[in-house]
Coordinates of C-alpha atoms and ligand atoms in Angstrom, one line a residue:
M30 CA 7.6 -16.2 4.7
F31 CA 5.5 -13.4 3.1
T32 CA 4.9 -9.6 3.8
D33 CA 1.5 -7.9 3.4
T34 CA 2.8 -4.4 2.3
H35 CA -0.7 -2.9 2.5
C36 CA -3.4 -3.8 5.0
H37 CA -6.0 -1.8 7.0
L38 CA -5.7 -3.9 10.0
Y39 CA -7.4 -2.1 12.8
N40 CA -10.6 -2.2 14.7
E41 CA -12.5 -0.2 12.2
Y42 CA -12.5 -3.3 10.0
Y43 CA -11.5 -6.2 12.4
E44 CA -12.9 -7.0 15.7
D45 CA -10.2 -9.5 16.6
I46 CA -6.8 -8.6 15.2
D47 CA -5.1 -11.4 17.1
E48 CA -7.2 -14.0 15.2
V49 CA -6.5 -12.3 11.8
I50 CA -2.8 -12.4 12.6
N51 CA -3.1 -16.0 13.7
R52 CA -4.7 -17.0 10.4
A53 CA -2.1 -15.1 8.4
K54 CA 0.9 -16.8 10.2
E55 CA -0.8 -20.2 9.4
N56 CA -0.4 -19.2 5.8
D57 CA 3.2 -18.1 6.1
V58 CA 2.4 -14.3 6.1
N59 CA 4.3 -13.1 9.0
R60 CA 4.7 -9.3 8.5
Y61 CA 2.2 -6.6 8.0
F62 CA 2.3 -3.0 6.8
V63 CA -0.7 -1.3 8.3
V64 CA -2.0 1.7 6.4
G65 CA -3.9 4.8 7.5
C66 CA -6.2 6.9 5.4
D67 CA -7.4 9.7 7.6
R68 CA -6.5 11.1 11.2
K69 CA -8.7 8.4 13.0
S70 CA -7.1 5.4 11.1
T71 CA -3.6 6.9 11.3
E72 CA -4.1 7.0 15.2
E73 CA -5.4 3.4 15.0
V74 CA -2.2 2.3 13.0
L75 CA 0.0 3.9 15.7
K76 CA -1.7 1.8 18.4
V77 CA -1.7 -1.5 16.4
I78 CA 2.2 -1.2 15.6
N79 CA 2.8 -0.5 19.3
K80 CA 1.0 -3.6 20.4
Y81 CA 1.8 -6.3 17.7
P82 CA 5.2 -7.6 16.7
N83 CA 5.9 -7.7 13.0
T84 CA 3.5 -4.8 12.2
Y85 CA 4.8 -1.7 10.8
G86 CA 3.0 1.6 10.1
I87 CA 2.2 3.7 7.0
I88 CA 0.5 6.7 8.1
G89 CA -1.2 9.6 6.2
Y90 CA -4.1 11.1 4.5
H91 CA -5.9 9.7 1.5
P92 CA -7.2 11.9 -1.2
E93 CA -10.8 11.3 -0.1
V94 CA -10.2 13.5 2.9
A95 CA -8.9 16.5 0.8
L96 CA -11.8 18.7 1.7
E97 CA -11.6 17.8 5.4
Y98 CA -8.2 17.6 6.7
T99 CA -6.8 20.3 8.8
K100 CA -3.5 22.0 9.5
D101 CA -3.3 20.1 12.8
D102 CA -3.5 16.8 10.9
I103 CA -0.5 17.7 8.9
K104 CA 1.3 18.6 12.0
Y105 CA 0.3 15.4 13.7
L106 CA 1.7 13.5 10.7
E107 CA 5.0 15.3 10.8
E108 CA 5.2 14.7 14.5
H109 CA 4.8 10.9 14.1
V110 CA 6.7 10.1 10.8
K111 CA 9.8 9.4 12.9
D112 CA 8.0 7.2 15.5
N113 CA 9.4 3.7 16.0
K114 CA 8.0 1.3 13.4
V115 CA 6.6 4.1 11.2
I116 CA 8.2 3.1 7.8
A117 CA 6.3 5.2 5.2
I118 CA 3.8 8.0 4.5
G119 CA 0.5 6.7 2.8
E120 CA -1.9 6.1 1.4
I121 CA -1.5 9.5 -0.3
G122 CA -2.3 10.5 -3.8
L123 CA -5.0 11.4 -6.2
D124 CA -8.4 9.9 -7.0
Y125 CA -10.4 11.3 -9.8
H126 CA -12.9 8.3 -9.7
Y127 CA -14.8 9.3 -6.7
T128 CA -13.7 12.8 -5.9
K129 CA -13.0 14.5 -9.1
D130 CA -14.5 17.8 -8.0
C131 CA -11.7 18.8 -5.8
K132 CA -8.5 18.1 -7.7
N133 CA -6.8 21.1 -6.5
E134 CA -7.3 20.3 -2.9
Q135 CA -6.1 16.8 -3.6
K136 CA -3.0 18.0 -5.1
E137 CA -2.4 20.3 -2.2
L138 CA -2.7 17.5 0.3
F139 CA -0.6 15.2 -1.8
E140 CA 2.2 17.6 -2.1
A141 CA 2.1 18.6 1.6
Q142 CA 2.7 15.0 2.4
L143 CA 5.4 14.4 -0.2
S144 CA 7.2 17.4 1.1
I145 CA 7.3 15.7 4.6
A146 CA 8.4 12.5 3.1
Q147 CA 11.3 14.2 1.2
K148 CA 12.4 16.2 4.3
Y149 CA 12.4 13.1 6.6
N150 CA 13.7 10.8 3.8
I151 CA 10.9 8.3 4.3
P152 CA 9.2 6.3 1.5
V153 CA 5.6 6.8 0.3
C154 CA 2.6 4.6 -0.5
I155 CA 0.7 6.1 -3.5
H156 CA -3.0 5.8 -4.3
S157 CA -3.7 6.8 -7.7
R158 CA -7.0 6.3 -9.5
E159 CA -7.9 7.7 -13.0
A160 CA -5.2 10.2 -12.2
T161 CA -2.1 8.7 -13.8
Q162 CA -0.7 11.8 -15.6
D163 CA -1.0 14.1 -12.7
T164 CA 0.3 11.6 -10.2
I165 CA 3.5 11.1 -12.4
D166 CA 3.9 14.9 -12.8
I167 CA 3.7 15.5 -9.1
L168 CA 5.9 12.6 -8.0
K169 CA 8.6 13.8 -10.4
K170 CA 8.9 17.0 -8.5
Y171 CA 10.0 15.1 -5.4
N172 CA 13.0 13.1 -4.5
V173 CA 11.1 10.1 -2.8
K174 CA 10.6 6.5 -3.6
G175 CA 8.0 3.9 -2.5
I176 CA 5.1 1.7 -3.6
I177 CA 2.4 2.3 -6.3
H178 CA -0.4 0.8 -4.3
S179 CA -2.8 -1.4 -6.2
F180 CA -1.1 -0.8 -9.5
S181 CA -3.6 -1.5 -12.4
G182 CA -2.1 0.6 -15.4
S183 CA -0.6 -0.3 -18.7
L184 CA 2.9 -1.7 -19.4
E185 CA 3.9 1.8 -20.4
V186 CA 2.8 3.3 -17.2
A187 CA 4.4 0.4 -15.1
N188 CA 7.8 1.1 -16.9
I189 CA 7.6 4.9 -15.9
Y190 CA 6.9 4.2 -12.3
I191 CA 9.7 1.5 -12.2
K192 CA 12.2 4.0 -13.9
M193 CA 11.3 6.6 -11.3
G194 CA 12.3 4.0 -8.5
Y195 CA 8.8 2.8 -7.4
K196 CA 7.8 -0.8 -6.8
L197 CA 4.3 -2.0 -7.9
G198 CA 1.9 -3.1 -5.2
I199 CA 0.1 -6.3 -6.6
G200 CA -2.9 -7.8 -4.8
G201 CA -6.1 -9.6 -5.3
V202 CA -7.1 -7.8 -8.7
I203 CA -4.4 -9.9 -10.5
T204 CA -6.5 -13.0 -9.7
F205 CA -9.8 -11.6 -11.1
K206 CA -11.0 -13.4 -14.2
N207 CA -12.2 -10.1 -15.8
S208 CA -8.8 -8.2 -15.2
N209 CA -6.0 -8.1 -17.8
L210 CA -3.5 -7.0 -15.1
K211 CA -1.8 -10.3 -15.2
D212 CA -1.0 -9.8 -18.9
V213 CA 0.9 -6.6 -18.2
I214 CA 2.5 -7.9 -14.8
K215 CA 3.9 -11.0 -16.5
Q216 CA 6.0 -8.7 -18.7
I217 CA 7.6 -7.0 -15.8
P218 CA 10.5 -8.6 -13.9
L219 CA 9.5 -9.9 -10.5
E220 CA 12.2 -7.5 -9.0
N221 CA 9.6 -4.7 -9.4
I222 CA 6.8 -6.1 -7.4
V223 CA 5.7 -6.3 -3.8
L224 CA 2.6 -8.1 -2.5
E225 CA -0.4 -6.6 -0.8
T226 CA -3.9 -7.4 0.1
D227 CA -5.6 -4.0 0.7
A228 CA -7.5 -6.0 3.3
P229 CA -10.6 -5.7 4.0
Y230 CA -11.0 -4.8 0.4
L231 CA -10.1 -6.6 -3.0
T232 CA -10.3 -10.2 -1.8
P233 CA -8.7 -12.5 -4.4
H234 CA -10.3 -15.1 -6.5
P235 CA -11.9 -17.6 -5.5
Y236 CA -12.8 -15.9 -2.2
R237 CA -14.4 -12.7 -3.6
G238 CA -17.5 -11.8 -1.6
T239 CA -15.9 -12.3 1.7
P240 CA -13.8 -9.9 3.7
N241 CA -10.1 -9.9 2.7
E242 CA -7.3 -10.6 5.2
P243 CA -3.6 -10.6 5.1
K244 CA -3.6 -14.6 4.9
Y245 CA -4.7 -14.1 1.4
I246 CA -1.2 -12.9 0.4
K247 CA -0.5 -16.7 0.0
T248 CA -3.1 -17.1 -2.6
I249 CA -1.7 -14.0 -4.4
A250 CA 1.9 -15.3 -4.2
E251 CA 0.7 -18.7 -5.5
F252 CA -1.0 -17.1 -8.5
I253 CA 2.2 -15.1 -9.2
S254 CA 4.4 -18.0 -8.9
V255 CA 2.2 -19.8 -11.7
L256 CA 2.2 -16.6 -13.8
Y257 CA 6.1 -16.3 -13.7
G258 CA 6.8 -20.0 -13.7
V259 CA 8.8 -19.8 -10.5
K260 CA 8.8 -21.6 -7.1
L261 CA 6.7 -20.1 -4.4
S262 CA 10.0 -19.6 -2.4
Q263 CA 11.4 -17.6 -5.1
V264 CA 8.2 -15.2 -5.0
S265 CA 8.8 -14.9 -1.2
K266 CA 12.6 -14.2 -1.4
V267 CA 12.4 -11.7 -4.3
T268 CA 9.4 -9.8 -3.0
N269 CA 11.1 -9.5 0.4
D270 CA 14.4 -8.3 -1.2
N271 CA 12.2 -5.8 -3.0
I272 CA 10.8 -4.5 0.2
R273 CA 14.4 -4.0 1.6
E274 CA 15.2 -1.8 -1.5
I275 CA 12.6 0.7 -0.5
F276 CA 12.1 0.4 3.3
D277 CA 14.5 0.7 6.1
I278 CA 13.7 -2.6 7.8
E279 CA 15.4 -6.1 7.8
Ligands
NI765 NI1 -5.7 0.7 1.0

């Protein structure tokens, strides 16, 4: 059995969530961490986790809303972090690829959410794009642990995050022909990795061009089992053990 530690499984992207979950189950993917990005999707996450078994919520505000979020949104987040089945704050972080003109606002939003995570002792799911040094510098100020979502850095950066207590979220990108992520990841023990799709984005090879779904965790797991030369059951066991190190779930 596998866990998708990062999917955007709500009506904004999927009309029929029951069908997506059924297809995932047929592929041995039986647990889903559903991630918010803004106020609207965070509210959707809370609805989904109330309705579907084996779904867990990661709620918070992505750097892309750094110029839009309100004090009330932060209050809302703080009110819901201890809700039943909410297991982390995310995805939060810095993105200098699309929105580099508001670095200070991004840092402010990021730190506001890290403060809440630290206060309530809840893990975080980190989005960092073209902002590695600032991300590391800010994370070092807080006593939190979590996942580096869609990790794509160097071996050196991987080892910095690992030393800080983070797991690396690995998804479809590792299967891309034009990505050298596999060369970095095979040098890192499996004990530092969790599986994620980021559905509906980043569909793995050979399904690129179609919407991603949690079922493709199996495709990613198969790729990793070949990369490490271990059985698929070992990938399942170790990645689920890794989840238990970070999250307060069975
Ligand atoms: Ni995402």
